[in-house]
Short mmCIF file of C-alpha atoms in Angstrom, two decimals:
data_model
loop_
_atom_site.label_atom_id
_atom_site.label_comp_id
_atom_site.label_asym_id
_atom_site.label_seq_id
_atom_site.Cartn_x
_atom_site.Cartn_y
_atom_site.Cartn_z
CA MET I 682 23.31 -29.46 -8.37
CA ALA I 683 24.38 -33.14 -8.63
CA ALA I 684 26.94 -32.79 -6.28
CA ASP I 685 27.51 -37.10 -6.37
CA ARG I 686 29.20 -36.58 -9.75
CA GLN I 687 32.62 -37.22 -10.99
CA ALA I 688 33.25 -33.50 -12.85
CA PRO I 689 34.51 -34.81 -16.60
CA SER I 690 38.65 -34.78 -16.28
CA ILE I 691 41.19 -33.27 -18.83
CA LEU I 692 43.68 -34.35 -18.09
CA GLY I 693 44.68 -36.49 -20.41
CA PHE I 694 45.11 -33.11 -22.84
CA PRO I 695 48.52 -33.78 -22.74
CA HIS I 696 50.91 -30.14 -21.84
CA CYS I 697 52.34 -29.09 -24.93
CA PRO I 698 53.44 -25.84 -26.20
CA GLU I 699 54.41 -26.09 -29.82
CA TRP I 700 50.56 -26.91 -30.12
CA GLY I 701 49.42 -23.23 -29.43
CA PRO I 702 47.77 -20.79 -26.49
CA ALA I 703 44.09 -21.27 -29.10
CA ALA I 704 44.12 -24.87 -28.25
CA HIS I 705 44.69 -24.90 -25.05
CA ARG I 706 42.36 -22.41 -24.21
CA LYS I 707 39.73 -24.29 -26.34
CA ALA I 708 40.30 -27.27 -24.96
CA LEU I 709 39.83 -25.98 -21.73
CA ALA I 710 36.58 -24.69 -22.79
CA GLY I 711 34.89 -26.51 -23.83
CA HIS I 712 36.04 -29.24 -20.46
CA LEU I 713 34.53 -25.81 -17.51
CA ARG I 714 30.80 -27.08 -20.18
CA ARG I 715 30.71 -30.38 -19.53
CA CYS I 716 32.28 -29.53 -16.20
CA ARG I 717 29.21 -27.32 -16.10
CA GLU I 718 26.61 -29.82 -17.80
CA ASN I 719 28.02 -32.24 -15.97
CA ALA I 720 26.74 -30.66 -12.30
CA GLY I 721 23.68 -29.96 -13.94
CA LEU I 722 23.77 -26.73 -14.04
CA ALA I 723 22.40 -23.44 -16.67
CA PRO I 724 24.80 -21.12 -17.54
CA ARG I 725 22.44 -18.33 -15.67
CA GLN I 726 22.85 -19.86 -13.10
CA VAL I 727 26.19 -20.35 -13.12
CA ALA I 728 26.65 -16.56 -13.75
CA ARG I 729 24.91 -15.46 -10.57
CA CYS I 730 26.85 -17.68 -8.63
CA ILE I 731 30.17 -16.71 -9.62
CA HIS I 732 28.85 -12.91 -10.33
CA THR I 733 29.51 -12.29 -13.92
CA SER I 734 26.71 -12.61 -17.04
CA GLU I 735 26.46 -15.42 -18.70
CA ALA I 736 26.96 -14.00 -22.16
CA THR I 737 30.47 -14.20 -20.08
CA ILE I 738 29.70 -18.49 -19.08
CA SER I 739 28.96 -18.17 -22.77
CA ARG I 740 31.38 -16.58 -24.64
CA MET I 741 34.29 -18.61 -21.81
CA GLU I 742 32.76 -21.73 -22.55
CA THR I 743 33.34 -21.08 -26.37
CA GLY I 744 37.14 -19.82 -26.34
CA ARG I 745 35.94 -16.77 -27.40
CA THR I 746 37.25 -14.78 -24.25
CA SER I 747 40.79 -14.97 -22.02
CA PHE I 748 39.78 -16.48 -18.58
CA LYS I 749 40.68 -14.94 -15.51
CA SER I 750 42.57 -17.24 -13.08
CA ALA I 751 40.07 -16.62 -10.23
CA GLU I 752 37.48 -17.07 -11.74
CA VAL I 753 37.79 -20.12 -13.30
CA GLU I 754 39.10 -21.18 -9.47
CA ARG I 755 35.41 -19.96 -8.83
CA LEU I 756 34.27 -21.65 -11.60
CA LEU I 757 35.56 -25.09 -9.76
CA ASP I 758 34.19 -24.07 -6.83
CA VAL I 759 31.11 -24.09 -7.89
CA TYR I 760 31.35 -27.70 -9.91
CA GLN I 761 33.00 -29.05 -6.94
CA VAL I 762 36.04 -30.20 -8.71
CA ARG I 763 38.26 -30.88 -6.00
CA ASP I 764 40.85 -33.06 -7.19
CA PRO I 765 43.97 -31.56 -6.65
CA LEU I 766 45.72 -33.24 -9.63
CA GLU I 767 42.76 -31.86 -11.88
CA ARG I 768 42.52 -28.28 -11.44
CA ALA I 769 46.09 -27.73 -10.92
CA ARG I 770 46.54 -28.81 -14.68
CA ILE I 771 43.16 -26.23 -15.43
CA ALA I 772 45.54 -23.93 -14.28
CA ASP I 773 48.40 -24.80 -16.12
CA LEU I 774 45.82 -24.52 -18.91
CA VAL I 775 44.99 -21.31 -17.61
CA ARG I 776 48.40 -20.22 -17.61
CA GLU I 777 49.19 -21.76 -22.13
CA ALA I 778 46.01 -20.32 -22.83
CA ALA I 779 47.28 -16.48 -21.61
CA GLN I 780 50.22 -16.80 -23.82
CA PRO I 781 50.76 -15.07 -27.53
CA GLU I 782 49.13 -15.83 -30.25
CA VAL I 783 51.62 -17.75 -33.23
CA TRP I 784 49.66 -14.50 -35.84
CA GLN I 785 50.86 -11.81 -33.15
CA PRO I 786 53.88 -10.84 -34.51
CA TYR I 787 52.62 -10.49 -37.44
CA ALA I 788 49.19 -8.87 -35.92
CA ASN I 789 49.10 -5.53 -38.47
CA ALA I 790 49.54 -8.31 -41.60
CA ALA I 791 47.26 -11.07 -40.34
CA PRO I 792 44.15 -11.12 -41.84
CA PRO I 793 41.00 -11.01 -38.62
CA ASP I 794 39.55 -13.88 -40.68
CA LEU I 795 42.98 -16.08 -41.67
CA ARG I 796 43.55 -15.36 -37.30
CA PRO I 797 41.26 -18.70 -36.33
CA LEU I 798 43.39 -21.57 -38.96
CA LEU I 799 46.47 -19.85 -37.48
CA ALA I 800 46.02 -19.89 -34.45
CA MET I 801 44.39 -24.20 -34.05
CA GLU I 802 46.69 -25.75 -37.12
CA PRO I 803 49.71 -25.85 -34.60
CA ALA I 804 48.38 -28.37 -32.77
CA ALA I 805 46.57 -30.18 -35.84
CA ARG I 806 47.76 -34.28 -36.62
CA ARG I 807 46.85 -33.96 -40.12
CA ILE I 808 46.01 -30.90 -42.50
CA ILE I 809 43.73 -31.95 -45.92
CA SER I 810 44.41 -29.03 -48.15
CA TYR I 811 42.74 -28.45 -51.60
CA GLU I 812 43.90 -25.34 -53.76
CA PRO I 813 42.27 -25.32 -56.88
CA GLN I 814 43.31 -22.10 -57.91
CA LEU I 815 47.29 -21.30 -56.11
CA VAL I 816 50.01 -23.19 -54.43
CA PRO I 817 48.69 -23.42 -50.55
CA GLY I 818 50.17 -21.13 -49.00
CA TRP I 819 52.86 -23.39 -46.24
CA LEU I 820 54.13 -24.61 -49.77
CA GLN I 821 54.31 -21.26 -51.20
CA THR I 822 58.45 -19.01 -52.20
CA GLU I 823 58.49 -15.36 -51.32
CA GLU I 824 58.54 -14.42 -54.27
CA TYR I 825 55.10 -16.64 -55.30
CA ALA I 826 53.69 -15.48 -51.96
CA GLU I 827 54.52 -11.50 -52.31
CA THR I 828 53.16 -11.88 -56.12
CA VAL I 829 49.59 -13.02 -54.90
CA ILE I 830 49.17 -11.17 -52.10
CA ARG I 831 49.74 -8.31 -54.25
CA ALA I 832 47.66 -9.60 -57.14
CA VAL I 833 45.18 -9.46 -54.43
CA HIS I 834 46.23 -6.00 -51.82
CA PRO I 835 47.12 -3.87 -55.10
CA THR I 836 47.21 -0.60 -53.06
CA ARG I 837 48.28 -2.49 -49.91
CA PRO I 838 51.79 -0.52 -48.33
CA ALA I 839 54.98 -2.48 -49.31
CA ARG I 840 55.65 -3.09 -45.42
CA GLU I 841 52.17 -4.81 -44.91
CA ILE I 842 52.88 -7.15 -48.29
CA ALA I 843 56.43 -7.88 -46.42
CA GLU I 844 54.90 -8.39 -43.07
CA ARG I 845 52.12 -10.41 -45.17
CA VAL I 846 54.68 -12.19 -46.49
CA ALA I 847 57.06 -12.97 -43.64
CA LEU I 848 53.70 -14.32 -41.81
CA ARG I 849 53.05 -16.80 -44.46
CA MET I 850 57.21 -17.93 -44.96
CA GLN I 851 56.50 -19.08 -41.52
CA ARG I 852 53.91 -21.69 -41.81
CA ILE I 853 55.49 -24.40 -42.88
CA GLN I 854 57.97 -24.63 -40.08
CA MET I 855 55.21 -26.67 -38.09
CA LEU I 856 56.31 -29.82 -40.32
CA ARG I 857 59.41 -29.25 -39.88
CA ARG I 858 59.61 -29.78 -35.84
CA ALA I 859 60.94 -32.39 -33.75
CA GLU I 860 58.04 -32.98 -31.37
CA SER I 861 54.32 -33.97 -33.17
CA PRO I 862 54.94 -32.47 -36.21
CA PRO I 863 51.37 -32.37 -38.29
CA VAL I 864 51.06 -34.38 -41.86
CA LEU I 865 49.95 -32.23 -45.19
CA LEU I 866 48.30 -33.85 -47.34
CA ALA I 867 47.71 -30.92 -50.57
CA VAL I 868 45.48 -31.55 -53.67
CA MET I 869 46.38 -29.15 -56.09
CA ASP I 870 43.99 -28.56 -59.30
CA SER I 871 46.95 -29.41 -62.32
CA GLU I 872 46.22 -26.11 -63.78
CA VAL I 873 48.05 -24.51 -60.80
CA PHE I 874 51.02 -25.42 -62.46
CA ARG I 875 50.09 -23.92 -65.59
CA ARG I 876 48.53 -20.31 -64.22
CA PRO I 877 51.43 -18.49 -64.58
CA VAL I 878 51.77 -15.67 -61.55
CA GLY I 879 54.41 -14.32 -62.08
CA THR I 880 57.55 -14.05 -64.08
CA PRO I 881 58.42 -17.47 -65.79
CA GLY I 882 60.99 -18.25 -63.63
CA VAL I 883 58.54 -17.65 -60.79
CA MET I 884 56.86 -20.58 -61.95
CA TYR I 885 60.28 -22.19 -62.21
CA ARG I 886 61.47 -21.14 -59.59
CA GLN I 887 58.20 -22.01 -57.20
CA ILE I 888 58.59 -26.29 -59.27
CA LYS I 889 61.67 -26.11 -57.28
CA HIS I 890 60.45 -25.46 -54.23
CA LEU I 891 57.75 -28.34 -54.02
CA LEU I 892 60.50 -30.96 -55.12
CA ALA I 893 62.90 -29.84 -52.67
CA LEU I 894 60.88 -29.92 -49.99
CA LEU I 895 58.97 -33.12 -51.14
CA GLU I 896 62.75 -34.85 -50.29
CA GLU I 897 62.88 -32.32 -47.15
CA LEU I 898 59.69 -33.62 -45.86
CA PRO I 899 59.34 -37.21 -47.02
CA TYR I 900 56.76 -38.64 -44.04
CA GLN I 901 55.20 -34.26 -43.12
CA LEU I 902 53.98 -33.93 -46.40
CA HIS I 903 52.15 -36.27 -49.40
CA LEU I 904 50.94 -33.93 -52.11
CA ARG I 905 48.32 -34.89 -55.67
CA ILE I 906 47.96 -33.68 -57.79
CA ALA I 907 44.42 -33.68 -59.56
CA PRO I 908 43.74 -33.69 -63.32
CA LEU I 909 40.73 -31.80 -65.18
CA THR I 910 39.49 -35.04 -65.72
CA VAL I 911 38.48 -35.61 -61.70
CA GLY I 912 34.97 -33.08 -63.02
CA ALA I 913 33.06 -32.33 -60.63
CA ALA I 914 34.97 -33.84 -58.40
CA GLY I 915 37.52 -31.10 -58.59
CA ALA I 916 34.95 -28.15 -59.62
CA ILE I 917 35.10 -26.78 -56.16
CA GLY I 918 35.31 -22.86 -56.28
CA HIS I 919 37.10 -22.33 -53.38
CA PRO I 920 39.93 -24.04 -51.07
CA ILE I 921 39.43 -26.30 -48.70
CA VAL I 922 41.05 -27.11 -45.43
CA HIS I 923 40.43 -29.70 -42.98
CA LEU I 924 42.14 -29.90 -38.98
CA ARG I 925 42.12 -32.71 -38.13
CA PHE I 926 43.59 -33.05 -34.08
CA PHE I 927 46.38 -34.81 -32.16
CA THR I 928 42.62 -34.63 -29.33
CA PRO I 929 39.84 -35.05 -30.93
CA GLU I 930 37.88 -36.29 -27.53
CA TYR I 931 38.74 -32.41 -26.29
CA LEU I 932 39.76 -31.02 -29.78
CA PRO I 933 37.13 -31.38 -32.13
CA ASP I 934 37.29 -31.81 -35.94
CA MET I 935 38.26 -27.96 -38.33
CA VAL I 936 37.20 -26.69 -41.41
CA TYR I 937 38.19 -23.88 -43.10
CA LEU I 938 36.63 -22.47 -46.40
CA GLU I 939 38.36 -19.92 -48.09
CA GLN I 940 36.01 -16.83 -49.62
CA TYR I 941 37.09 -13.76 -51.31
CA GLU I 942 35.94 -11.56 -48.88
CA GLY I 943 36.85 -13.58 -45.58
CA ALA I 944 35.92 -17.00 -44.86
CA LEU I 945 33.93 -19.05 -43.19
CA TYR I 946 34.96 -22.03 -40.29
CA ARG I 947 31.92 -25.32 -39.78
CA GLU I 948 33.01 -27.20 -36.59
CA LYS I 949 30.32 -29.19 -36.15
CA PRO I 950 30.54 -32.57 -36.37
CA SER I 951 28.21 -33.28 -39.41
CA GLN I 952 30.06 -30.45 -41.44
CA SER I 953 33.59 -31.20 -40.91
CA GLU I 954 32.30 -35.17 -41.86
CA ARG I 955 30.50 -33.77 -44.74
CA TYR I 956 33.85 -31.37 -45.61
CA LEU I 957 35.97 -35.23 -45.18
CA ALA I 958 34.22 -36.86 -47.44
CA ILE I 959 34.55 -34.07 -50.30
CA LEU I 960 38.37 -33.76 -49.74
CA ASN I 961 38.38 -37.83 -49.43
CA ASN I 962 36.70 -37.72 -52.25
CA LEU I 963 39.07 -35.50 -54.79
CA CYS I 964 42.30 -37.32 -52.60
CA GLY I 965 40.97 -40.45 -54.26
CA VAL I 966 40.26 -39.30 -57.87
CA ALA I 967 43.34 -37.13 -57.74
CA ASN I 968 46.72 -38.52 -59.97
CA PRO I 969 48.68 -41.56 -56.97
CA ALA I 970 50.91 -40.05 -54.43
CA GLU I 971 54.06 -41.77 -55.97
CA GLN I 972 53.21 -40.20 -59.49
CA THR I 973 52.92 -35.63 -57.83
CA ARG I 974 57.06 -35.97 -59.20
CA ALA I 975 57.24 -36.84 -61.99
CA LEU I 976 54.46 -34.54 -62.82
CA LEU I 977 56.26 -31.69 -60.59
CA GLU I 978 59.02 -32.76 -63.17
CA GLN I 979 57.13 -31.86 -66.26
CA ALA I 980 55.45 -28.73 -65.29
CA LEU I 981 58.77 -27.65 -64.32
CA ALA I 982 59.85 -28.38 -68.33
CA ALA I 983 57.75 -26.50 -68.92
CA TRP I 984 58.34 -23.31 -67.90
#
């Protein structure tokens, strides 16, 4: 054990309850891994020291399990983390990570594959989204969302549909919060506004809603519309969401790839950078943001 090394510090991770417990859990998980590596210990050695399994250490270091204060205290002893401020901050993170997730009030309606995105998006500094077929979920009206959800889940009971709609409606509140709201850059295919979702009235009110959001959230919301002329750049058959966080040294970028039967997540830097390049390319060929309002008004007139 490298007892003379100074353990990495997590004092730079701020106290921001509005970011949600998942962000705190992931930051703590990565910090514990770095502390172990700094101490020159393998997961198997640590597991023996605190009388647990190697699998438990792996789950703790990837944030896939809840943290027990006593276990974390024993880990800090093994890693020789002695700074009282550091240990106090880690104890705070353990408590913050144990708070209810943002989706838990809608647990019956939150699809398991979507939960990691729902849990982490409140901690984002910037969200870039590409949607080839529909208005992104954050920006949907209640009736538009209900139509979409019913189309995807035609056999679900009305109560579950209503819960899914309520969950979708609350997601935009993070853009309205007073403390460190994220910026959402949403790129939509132009066909989104020609594809009828529900009645013409539903489409009309949805486009009006987008115009109202642009007025309400001029700094937090940026919309870009990709015309058919973007060609191959827009030939992506599924939505992509890229999250960049306020503290990249603790929370690496995350990519969400929506599939019809679930979702995929990518967090390795090489993977997230590749998808970011795809999104940046789309932004580059889409219509400029200053044209969005006029394009939405044109789409509105068509309904």
